[in-house]
Short mmCIF file of C-alpha atoms in Angstrom, two decimals:
data_model
loop_
_atom_site.label_atom_id
_atom_site.label_comp_id
_atom_site.label_asym_id
_atom_site.label_seq_id
_atom_site.Cartn_x
_atom_site.Cartn_y
_atom_site.Cartn_z
CA UNK A 249 0.07 0.11 -0.02
CA UNK A 250 0.91 3.69 -0.50
CA UNK A 251 4.50 4.68 -0.82
CA UNK A 252 5.63 1.01 -0.53
CA UNK A 253 3.77 0.23 -3.68
CA UNK A 254 5.25 3.16 -5.54
CA UNK A 255 8.83 2.04 -4.30
CA UNK A 256 8.29 -1.48 -5.41
CA UNK A 257 7.10 -0.33 -8.96
CA UNK A 258 10.13 2.06 -9.34
CA UNK A 259 12.50 -0.77 -8.43
CA UNK A 260 11.31 -2.92 -11.16
CA UNK A 261 13.34 -0.92 -13.52
CA UNK A 262 16.53 -2.68 -11.98
CA UNK A 263 14.95 -6.06 -10.86
CA UNK A 264 12.63 -6.79 -13.77
CA UNK A 265 13.34 -4.65 -16.75
CA UNK A 266 10.91 -6.49 -18.90
CA UNK A 267 8.00 -6.10 -16.55
CA UNK A 268 8.99 -2.45 -16.05
CA UNK A 269 8.94 -2.09 -19.91
CA UNK A 270 5.51 -3.57 -20.10
CA UNK A 271 4.16 -1.32 -17.30
CA UNK A 272 5.75 1.84 -18.95
CA UNK A 273 4.04 0.88 -22.23
CA UNK A 274 0.69 0.44 -20.71
CA UNK A 275 0.85 3.50 -18.48
CA UNK A 276 1.82 5.58 -21.72
CA UNK A 277 -1.23 4.04 -23.67
CA UNK A 278 -3.63 5.28 -21.09
CA UNK A 279 -2.15 8.71 -20.83
CA UNK A 280 -2.12 9.04 -24.62
CA UNK A 281 -5.59 7.89 -24.95
CA UNK A 282 -6.68 10.37 -22.26
CA UNK A 283 -4.88 13.30 -24.03
CA UNK A 284 -6.19 12.31 -27.31
CA UNK A 285 -9.77 12.41 -26.06
CA UNK A 286 -9.49 15.65 -24.28
CA UNK A 287 -7.69 17.27 -27.33
CA UNK A 288 -10.10 15.99 -29.82
CA UNK A 289 -13.02 18.25 -28.81
CA UNK A 290 -15.39 15.21 -29.67
CA UNK A 291 -16.46 14.62 -26.02
CA UNK A 292 -16.99 18.25 -24.60
CA UNK A 293 -18.89 17.16 -21.55
CA UNK A 294 -17.30 13.79 -20.66
CA UNK A 295 -13.86 14.18 -21.85
CA UNK A 296 -12.93 15.96 -18.66
CA UNK A 297 -10.98 15.13 -15.50
CA UNK A 298 -10.45 11.38 -14.89
CA UNK A 299 -12.09 9.90 -18.06
CA UNK A 300 -14.19 6.66 -18.12
CA UNK A 301 -15.42 5.04 -21.27
CA UNK A 302 -18.91 4.56 -20.21
CA UNK A 303 -19.41 8.37 -19.92
CA UNK A 304 -17.97 8.82 -23.35
CA UNK A 305 -20.26 6.28 -24.71
CA UNK A 306 -23.14 7.96 -23.11
CA UNK A 307 -22.40 11.37 -24.84
CA UNK A 308 -21.80 9.60 -28.07
CA UNK A 309 -25.21 8.21 -28.04
CA UNK A 310 -26.68 11.61 -27.14
CA UNK A 311 -24.94 13.23 -30.09
CA UNK A 312 -26.24 10.51 -32.50
CA UNK A 313 -29.91 11.33 -31.76
CA UNK A 314 -32.01 13.38 -34.43
CA UNK A 315 -34.93 15.50 -33.12
CA UNK A 316 -37.45 12.64 -33.55
CA UNK A 317 -35.18 9.80 -32.24
CA UNK A 318 -34.31 8.45 -28.80
CA UNK A 319 -31.41 6.39 -27.44
CA UNK A 320 -31.80 3.54 -24.78
CA UNK A 321 -28.58 2.55 -23.20
CA UNK A 322 -27.43 0.61 -20.00
CA UNK A 323 -24.70 2.42 -18.20
CA UNK A 324 -23.56 2.71 -14.38
CA UNK A 325 -25.75 4.83 -12.28
CA UNK A 326 -22.90 7.17 -11.66
CA UNK A 327 -23.86 8.69 -15.01
CA UNK A 328 -26.50 10.68 -13.04
CA UNK A 329 -25.13 10.89 -9.61
CA UNK A 330 -21.34 11.32 -9.67
CA UNK A 331 -19.34 14.59 -9.66
CA UNK A 332 -17.21 13.27 -12.52
CA UNK A 333 -20.26 13.31 -14.88
CA UNK A 334 -22.14 16.31 -13.68
CA UNK A 335 -21.41 18.46 -16.71
CA UNK A 336 -22.88 15.87 -18.89
CA UNK A 337 -25.85 15.11 -16.91
CA UNK A 338 -26.47 18.78 -16.14
CA UNK A 339 -26.70 19.32 -19.92
CA UNK A 340 -29.23 16.37 -20.18
CA UNK A 341 -31.42 18.06 -17.36
CA UNK A 342 -31.17 21.66 -18.85
CA UNK A 343 -31.88 20.67 -22.35
CA UNK A 344 -34.77 18.34 -21.01
CA UNK A 345 -33.15 15.37 -23.05
CA UNK A 346 -33.67 12.94 -20.06
CA UNK A 347 -36.66 10.82 -20.88
CA UNK A 348 -36.38 7.94 -18.28
CA UNK A 349 -33.57 6.79 -15.80
CA UNK A 350 -34.42 3.53 -13.95
CA UNK A 351 -31.66 2.50 -11.48
CA UNK A 352 -31.04 -1.17 -10.46
CA UNK A 353 -29.03 -2.88 -7.61
CA UNK A 354 -27.41 -5.71 -9.39
CA UNK A 355 -29.07 -8.69 -7.70
CA UNK A 356 -28.18 -11.49 -10.06
CA UNK A 357 -29.04 -9.60 -13.16
CA UNK A 358 -25.56 -9.60 -14.43
CA UNK A 359 -24.14 -12.58 -12.80
CA UNK A 360 -20.44 -11.79 -13.45
CA UNK A 361 -20.67 -8.28 -12.11
CA UNK A 362 -20.51 -7.74 -8.32
CA UNK A 363 -24.01 -6.98 -6.70
CA UNK A 364 -22.92 -3.64 -5.22
CA UNK A 365 -22.33 -2.29 -8.79
CA UNK A 366 -25.33 -0.23 -9.77
CA UNK A 367 -26.51 0.44 -13.18
CA UNK A 368 -29.36 2.04 -14.98
CA UNK A 369 -31.57 2.00 -18.08
CA UNK A 370 -31.42 5.47 -19.42
CA UNK A 371 -33.38 6.81 -22.34
CA UNK A 372 -32.35 9.99 -24.07
CA UNK A 373 -34.69 12.12 -26.22
CA UNK A 374 -33.88 14.25 -29.32
CA UNK A 375 -36.69 16.54 -28.52
CA UNK A 376 -37.33 18.15 -25.07
CA UNK A 377 -39.21 16.20 -22.40
CA UNK A 378 -41.17 18.18 -19.64
CA UNK A 379 -40.27 15.90 -16.84
CA UNK A 380 -37.97 12.93 -16.64
CA UNK A 381 -39.52 9.59 -15.39
CA UNK A 382 -37.24 8.26 -12.76
CA UNK A 383 -36.91 5.28 -10.25
CA UNK A 384 -34.10 4.05 -8.08
CA UNK A 385 -32.96 0.95 -5.94
CA UNK A 386 -35.02 -1.52 -8.32
CA UNK A 387 -34.20 -5.20 -8.32
CA UNK A 388 -36.51 -6.26 -11.14
CA UNK A 389 -38.25 -4.71 -14.18
CA UNK A 390 -41.57 -5.68 -12.85
CA UNK A 391 -41.26 -3.08 -10.22
CA UNK A 392 -41.78 -0.73 -13.03
CA UNK A 393 -45.10 -2.07 -13.83
CA UNK A 394 -48.43 -0.34 -12.50
CA UNK A 395 -48.56 2.44 -9.87
CA UNK A 396 -46.28 0.98 -7.24
CA UNK A 397 -45.13 4.38 -5.86
CA UNK A 398 -41.60 3.63 -7.04
CA UNK A 399 -41.51 6.06 -10.09
CA UNK A 400 -41.39 9.71 -9.78
CA UNK A 401 -40.92 12.70 -11.94
CA UNK A 402 -38.52 15.73 -11.69
CA UNK A 403 -38.41 18.92 -13.83
CA UNK A 404 -35.30 20.92 -14.53
CA UNK A 405 -36.43 23.41 -11.87
CA UNK A 406 -36.50 20.53 -9.28
CA UNK A 407 -32.89 19.48 -10.21
CA UNK A 408 -31.88 23.08 -9.64
CA UNK A 409 -33.69 23.25 -6.31
CA UNK A 410 -32.33 20.07 -4.83
CA UNK A 411 -28.90 19.99 -6.46
CA UNK A 412 -28.15 23.52 -7.44
CA UNK A 413 -24.37 23.12 -7.83
CA UNK A 414 -24.14 19.90 -9.84
CA UNK A 415 -27.58 19.36 -11.35
CA UNK A 416 -27.08 15.66 -10.52
CA UNK A 417 -29.86 13.24 -9.59
CA UNK A 418 -30.97 12.63 -6.18
CA UNK A 419 -31.74 8.91 -5.55
CA UNK A 420 -35.34 8.69 -4.04
CA UNK A 421 -36.68 5.22 -3.26
CA UNK A 422 -40.20 6.41 -3.60
CA UNK A 423 -42.39 9.16 -4.94
CA UNK A 424 -43.30 10.00 -1.34
CA UNK A 425 -39.54 10.52 -0.81
CA UNK A 426 -39.35 12.82 -3.84
CA UNK A 427 -42.28 14.86 -2.75
CA UNK A 428 -41.08 15.22 0.90
CA UNK A 429 -37.52 16.18 -0.10
CA UNK A 430 -38.74 18.78 -2.50
CA UNK A 431 -40.82 20.38 0.28
CA UNK A 432 -37.72 20.51 2.69
CA UNK A 433 -35.59 22.18 0.11
CA UNK A 434 -38.13 24.81 -0.59
CA UNK A 435 -37.90 25.70 3.17
CA UNK A 436 -34.21 25.26 3.99
CA UNK A 437 -31.41 26.20 1.63
CA UNK A 438 -28.30 24.08 0.77
CA UNK A 439 -25.23 24.50 2.96
CA UNK A 440 -23.14 26.07 0.00
CA UNK A 441 -24.78 27.37 -3.14
CA UNK A 442 -22.06 27.73 -5.65
CA UNK A 443 -24.22 29.28 -8.24
CA UNK A 444 -25.19 32.20 -6.08
CA UNK A 445 -21.99 32.21 -3.98
CA UNK A 446 -24.09 31.86 -0.90
CA UNK A 447 -22.15 30.19 2.19
CA UNK A 448 -24.05 31.53 5.29
CA UNK A 449 -21.80 29.45 7.69
CA UNK A 450 -18.51 30.39 6.00
CA UNK A 451 -17.86 26.68 5.74
CA UNK A 452 -14.66 25.19 4.41
CA UNK A 453 -13.80 21.53 4.10
CA UNK A 454 -10.55 19.62 4.51
CA UNK A 455 -9.81 16.09 3.45
CA UNK A 456 -8.62 14.98 6.59
CA UNK A 457 -5.11 16.03 7.78
CA UNK A 458 -3.35 12.95 6.38
CA UNK A 459 -3.82 10.74 3.46
CA UNK A 460 -3.69 7.17 4.65
CA UNK A 461 -1.72 6.26 1.64
CA UNK A 462 0.65 8.94 0.36
CA UNK A 463 1.33 10.20 4.13
CA UNK A 464 1.95 6.77 5.51
CA UNK A 465 5.81 7.54 5.99
CA UNK A 466 4.61 10.02 8.74
CA UNK A 467 2.51 7.26 10.89
CA UNK A 468 4.11 5.79 14.05
CA UNK A 469 2.89 2.51 15.61
CA UNK A 470 3.31 3.68 19.23
CA UNK A 471 2.47 6.62 21.38
CA UNK A 472 5.32 8.83 22.46
CA UNK A 473 6.43 12.35 23.35
CA UNK A 474 4.87 14.95 21.03
CA UNK A 475 2.61 12.40 19.44
CA UNK A 476 -1.17 12.48 19.06
CA UNK A 477 -3.77 9.93 17.89
CA UNK A 478 -4.58 9.62 14.12
CA UNK A 479 -8.44 9.31 13.89
CA UNK A 480 -10.18 7.17 11.31
CA UNK A 481 -13.80 7.39 10.73
CA UNK A 482 -14.53 4.12 12.48
CA UNK A 483 -13.42 5.55 15.70
CA UNK A 484 -16.13 8.02 16.28
CA UNK A 485 -20.00 8.14 16.17
CA UNK A 486 -22.72 10.87 17.03
CA UNK A 487 -21.63 12.94 20.01
CA UNK A 488 -18.97 10.41 20.83
CA UNK A 489 -15.34 10.68 19.76
CA UNK A 490 -14.55 7.43 21.89
CA UNK A 491 -16.84 5.12 20.04
CA UNK A 492 -14.20 2.47 19.07
CA UNK A 493 -10.59 1.80 19.23
CA UNK A 494 -8.80 0.75 15.90
CA UNK A 495 -7.45 -2.59 16.41
CA UNK A 496 -4.81 -4.04 13.98
CA UNK A 497 -5.82 -7.08 12.06
CA UNK A 498 -2.80 -9.15 12.08
CA UNK A 499 -4.06 -11.46 9.45
CA UNK A 500 -4.25 -8.63 6.92
CA UNK A 501 -0.90 -7.91 5.25
CA UNK A 502 -1.98 -4.29 4.52
CA UNK A 503 -2.37 -3.69 8.18
CA UNK A 504 -5.97 -2.47 8.09
CA UNK A 505 -7.79 -1.98 11.31
CA UNK A 506 -10.89 -3.34 12.91
CA UNK A 507 -13.20 -1.94 15.48
CA UNK A 508 -13.10 -2.57 19.12
CA UNK A 509 -16.24 -0.91 20.57
CA UNK A 510 -15.82 1.05 23.84
CA UNK A 511 -17.72 -0.46 26.83
CA UNK A 512 -20.14 1.67 29.00
CA UNK A 513 -17.88 1.59 31.91
CA UNK A 514 -15.05 2.80 29.78
CA UNK A 515 -17.18 5.68 28.43
CA UNK A 516 -18.03 6.54 31.91
CA UNK A 517 -14.38 7.27 32.81
CA UNK A 518 -13.66 10.82 31.61
CA UNK A 519 -10.04 9.88 31.38
CA UNK A 520 -10.60 7.05 28.93
CA UNK A 521 -9.35 7.45 25.41
CA UNK A 522 -9.70 5.27 22.40
CA UNK A 523 -6.65 3.54 20.79
CA UNK A 524 -5.67 4.43 17.19
CA UNK A 525 -3.97 2.18 14.75
CA UNK A 526 -1.36 5.04 14.25
CA UNK A 527 0.08 8.17 15.94
CA UNK A 528 1.39 11.34 14.32
CA UNK A 529 3.63 14.08 15.42
CA UNK A 530 1.65 17.04 16.98
CA UNK A 531 4.19 19.41 15.31
CA UNK A 532 3.03 18.24 11.90
CA UNK A 533 -0.72 18.49 13.20
CA UNK A 534 -0.13 22.21 14.22
CA UNK A 535 1.41 22.96 10.91
CA UNK A 536 -1.50 21.56 8.85
CA UNK A 537 -4.24 23.06 11.21
CA UNK A 538 -2.32 26.45 11.42
CA UNK A 539 -3.93 27.35 14.76
CA UNK A 540 -7.54 27.04 13.26
CA UNK A 541 -9.05 25.27 16.16
CA UNK A 542 -8.52 23.53 19.37
CA UNK A 543 -11.02 20.97 18.48
CA UNK A 544 -12.47 19.36 15.20
CA UNK A 545 -15.73 18.64 13.55
CA UNK A 546 -15.20 15.53 11.40
CA UNK A 547 -17.55 13.28 9.51
CA UNK A 548 -17.21 9.73 8.13
CA UNK A 549 -16.36 9.49 4.45
CA UNK A 550 -17.47 5.84 3.99
CA UNK A 551 -21.19 5.42 4.21
CA UNK A 552 -24.28 3.87 2.55
CA UNK A 553 -27.87 4.88 1.96
CA UNK A 554 -28.83 1.46 3.61
CA UNK A 555 -26.95 1.97 6.79
CA UNK A 556 -28.90 2.83 9.97
CA UNK A 557 -27.53 6.36 9.58
CA UNK A 558 -26.12 7.94 6.40
CA UNK A 559 -24.26 11.11 7.70
CA UNK A 560 -22.36 10.49 10.90
CA UNK A 561 -20.19 13.35 12.40
CA UNK A 562 -18.65 14.14 15.84
CA UNK A 563 -16.44 16.75 17.83
CA UNK A 564 -12.96 15.36 18.05
CA UNK A 565 -10.00 16.62 20.13
CA UNK A 566 -7.19 18.39 18.31
CA UNK A 567 -5.45 15.34 16.69
CA UNK A 568 -4.49 13.81 13.47
CA UNK A 569 -7.29 12.80 11.10
CA UNK A 570 -7.24 10.38 8.13
CA UNK A 571 -8.59 11.16 4.77
CA UNK A 572 -11.60 9.00 5.51
CA UNK A 573 -12.47 11.54 8.26
CA UNK A 574 -12.96 14.76 6.51
CA UNK A 575 -13.12 17.98 8.43
CA UNK A 576 -15.62 21.02 8.44
CA UNK A 577 -14.49 24.39 9.42
CA UNK A 578 -16.82 27.42 10.02
CA UNK A 579 -15.80 31.04 10.33
CA UNK A 580 -18.99 32.29 11.73
CA UNK A 581 -20.38 32.78 15.30
CA UNK A 582 -18.94 31.58 18.59
CA UNK A 583 -21.45 28.83 18.92
CA UNK A 584 -21.31 27.70 15.37
CA UNK A 585 -19.70 24.24 15.93
CA UNK A 586 -22.62 23.31 18.51
CA UNK A 587 -25.37 24.42 15.97
CA UNK A 588 -23.82 22.79 13.00
CA UNK A 589 -23.22 19.56 14.94
CA UNK A 590 -26.75 19.45 16.10
CA UNK A 591 -28.14 20.05 12.81
CA UNK A 592 -25.89 17.59 10.94
CA UNK A 593 -26.60 14.84 13.53
CA UNK A 594 -30.43 15.33 13.37
CA UNK A 595 -32.72 12.41 11.93
CA UNK A 596 -34.38 14.83 9.54
CA UNK A 597 -31.15 15.82 8.11
CA UNK A 598 -30.06 12.41 7.83
CA UNK A 599 -33.19 11.56 5.89
CA UNK A 600 -32.29 14.31 3.40
CA UNK A 601 -28.69 13.00 3.02
CA UNK A 602 -29.90 9.58 2.37
CA UNK A 603 -31.82 10.62 -0.69
CA UNK A 604 -28.36 11.87 -2.38
CA UNK A 605 -26.11 8.96 -1.79
CA UNK A 606 -25.76 6.70 -4.70
CA UNK A 607 -22.61 5.11 -3.47
CA UNK A 608 -20.58 4.51 -0.55
CA UNK A 609 -18.63 7.91 -0.32
CA UNK A 610 -19.64 11.13 1.30
CA UNK A 611 -18.11 13.55 -1.07
CA UNK A 612 -17.86 17.33 -0.43
CA UNK A 613 -20.11 18.15 -3.43
CA UNK A 614 -22.82 16.10 -1.72
CA UNK A 615 -22.36 17.68 1.69
CA UNK A 616 -22.44 21.17 0.13
CA UNK A 617 -25.86 20.41 -1.36
CA UNK A 618 -27.54 19.05 1.69
CA UNK A 619 -30.31 21.52 3.38
CA UNK A 620 -28.80 23.16 6.44
CA UNK A 621 -30.52 25.83 8.58
CA UNK A 622 -28.52 29.17 8.15
CA UNK A 623 -27.43 31.10 11.24
CA UNK A 624 -30.22 33.57 10.86
CA UNK A 625 -32.74 30.85 11.70
CA UNK A 626 -31.54 30.66 15.28
CA UNK A 627 -32.71 33.18 17.88
CA UNK A 628 -31.39 33.53 21.54
CA UNK A 629 -33.92 30.91 22.72
CA UNK A 630 -32.89 28.43 20.18
CA UNK A 631 -29.40 28.64 21.05
CA UNK A 632 -30.27 28.21 24.64
CA UNK A 633 -31.98 25.07 23.91
CA UNK A 634 -29.43 23.48 21.46
CA UNK A 635 -26.08 24.45 22.84
CA UNK A 636 -26.16 23.02 26.37
CA UNK A 637 -27.47 19.77 24.99
CA UNK A 638 -24.57 19.48 22.38
CA UNK A 639 -22.02 20.32 25.19
CA UNK A 640 -23.53 17.67 27.58
CA UNK A 641 -23.60 15.13 24.87
CA UNK A 642 -20.11 15.76 23.65
CA UNK A 643 -18.12 16.78 26.71
CA UNK A 644 -17.96 13.41 28.46
CA UNK A 645 -14.07 13.19 28.45
CA UNK A 646 -11.23 15.69 29.39
CA UNK A 647 -9.74 15.73 25.89
CA UNK A 648 -12.57 17.65 24.50
CA UNK A 649 -12.49 20.30 27.30
CA UNK A 650 -11.47 23.01 24.63
CA UNK A 651 -14.76 22.65 23.00
CA UNK A 652 -16.76 22.89 26.11
CA UNK A 653 -14.87 26.09 27.16
CA UNK A 654 -15.39 27.60 23.57
CA UNK A 655 -19.21 26.95 24.35
CA UNK A 656 -18.98 28.80 27.75
CA UNK A 657 -18.70 25.74 29.97
CA UNK A 658 -15.72 25.53 32.38
CA UNK A 659 -16.60 22.49 34.61
CA UNK A 660 -15.68 18.88 34.69
CA UNK A 661 -16.99 16.40 31.86
CA UNK A 662 -20.57 15.35 32.07
CA UNK A 663 -21.35 11.78 33.32
CA UNK A 664 -22.15 9.25 30.59
CA UNK A 665 -25.91 8.45 31.15
CA UNK A 666 -27.40 6.47 28.23
CA UNK A 667 -30.92 7.16 29.31
CA UNK A 668 -30.29 10.98 29.50
CA UNK A 669 -28.41 11.07 26.38
CA UNK A 670 -31.18 9.28 24.44
CA UNK A 671 -33.85 11.89 25.62
CA UNK A 672 -31.48 14.86 24.78
CA UNK A 673 -30.90 13.49 21.29
CA UNK A 674 -34.65 12.92 20.78
CA UNK A 675 -35.43 16.47 21.91
CA UNK A 676 -32.89 17.87 19.26
CA UNK A 677 -34.48 15.54 16.70
CA UNK A 678 -38.06 16.91 17.39
CA UNK A 679 -36.69 20.50 17.35
CA UNK A 680 -35.07 20.18 13.93
CA UNK A 681 -37.97 18.30 12.54
CA UNK A 682 -40.18 21.12 13.29
CA UNK A 683 -37.66 23.75 11.92
CA UNK A 684 -37.53 21.82 8.61
CA UNK A 685 -41.36 22.19 8.52
CA UNK A 686 -42.23 18.50 8.93
CA UNK A 687 -45.82 17.44 9.99
CA UNK A 688 -46.37 14.81 12.53
CA UNK A 689 -47.25 12.42 9.85
CA UNK A 690 -44.19 13.28 7.74
CA UNK A 691 -41.97 12.76 10.75
CA UNK A 692 -43.55 9.32 11.25
CA UNK A 693 -42.75 8.55 7.67
CA UNK A 694 -39.16 9.50 8.18
CA UNK A 695 -38.84 7.19 11.20
CA UNK A 696 -40.61 4.38 9.49
CA UNK A 697 -40.96 4.58 5.72
#
């Protein structure tokens, strides 16, 4: 993995010149093909960035259609949901060329393809179509027959409302999800609107402090003077930076880690800290953070719409973080971190996030387009309700004391009480459901679709 792989490849030039020559030839062919595609001008909307043949194929099909024609193709669902194809899919939306897009989970349909690889039946029209006919997470074409509630329609205006930056496609499971999400976005704006330049929280992202592959030479196996833990996404959960230790899997040659969940009595000890797989020098952490904060707001990069929760974030102590634990910084308001953490941890927010995830990666372009209450939606009473609860839920250990102090609390950590924590989280969930404008019936649907 990482630097060791690159070193091993470089060593082939001396140890195995024939294999090195084959590798160099193959690499050159890939680079030359990409350069030819980009320079040709033939693929103006898909010959960008990291090139994928299926996207080129889709653009080619679109360009072949005359005004009376249509093209029906089978391509990966990423054509509609991925950031790398947003220019092409945005063109389909804005030109009203998308007639249908039916997404399937590969449950034995293509037996030689892994079941997690999603594909779609996409029909493109040479003449404008008012609203595209869509369906996601299908297992069989029979699910498209009759009025099953699986199919829904979106107009170009709907795409602009829900995904203003990318015009990519949300992945609704039902028509009810599409209707409810559309209502939510009409009430609550996206976190960052790149079209209008609106960023009310002054949010910036960082892909963790260390890349788990290219920065591996900086990692240390043991703690020591001047070293701090390197957090991975698997180590934290909602309002809990001590969720699990990262235990080395000795049977894995790549030294990947497994979770060892913290026990209730351990969480009840304010001095208890989870054990990471690696440690890093605090001096390097300070350099990368540039004195930005004494604590961090991180979220899990690896996720899935089928998980119990799709977006998971937590306050961490000032430490190292891997690239699978991206960071959010806000340059507004003293209590910004509490309010953002509460919003991003709420059930109603998670429901909206679930509609956007087509794969397993929580990309920045997705997070920017989630609906988040702006600062001006909170008054003094709202802050008085939210901030103390977030502080009590988060400040259960001494290593996040800096966060508590920044929120105006200077005492000892709060006692870990599962029952009390459940009540406070439920109160926050209810508060945000009302702020997002959900009715009691809609909240019931979110809890149990």
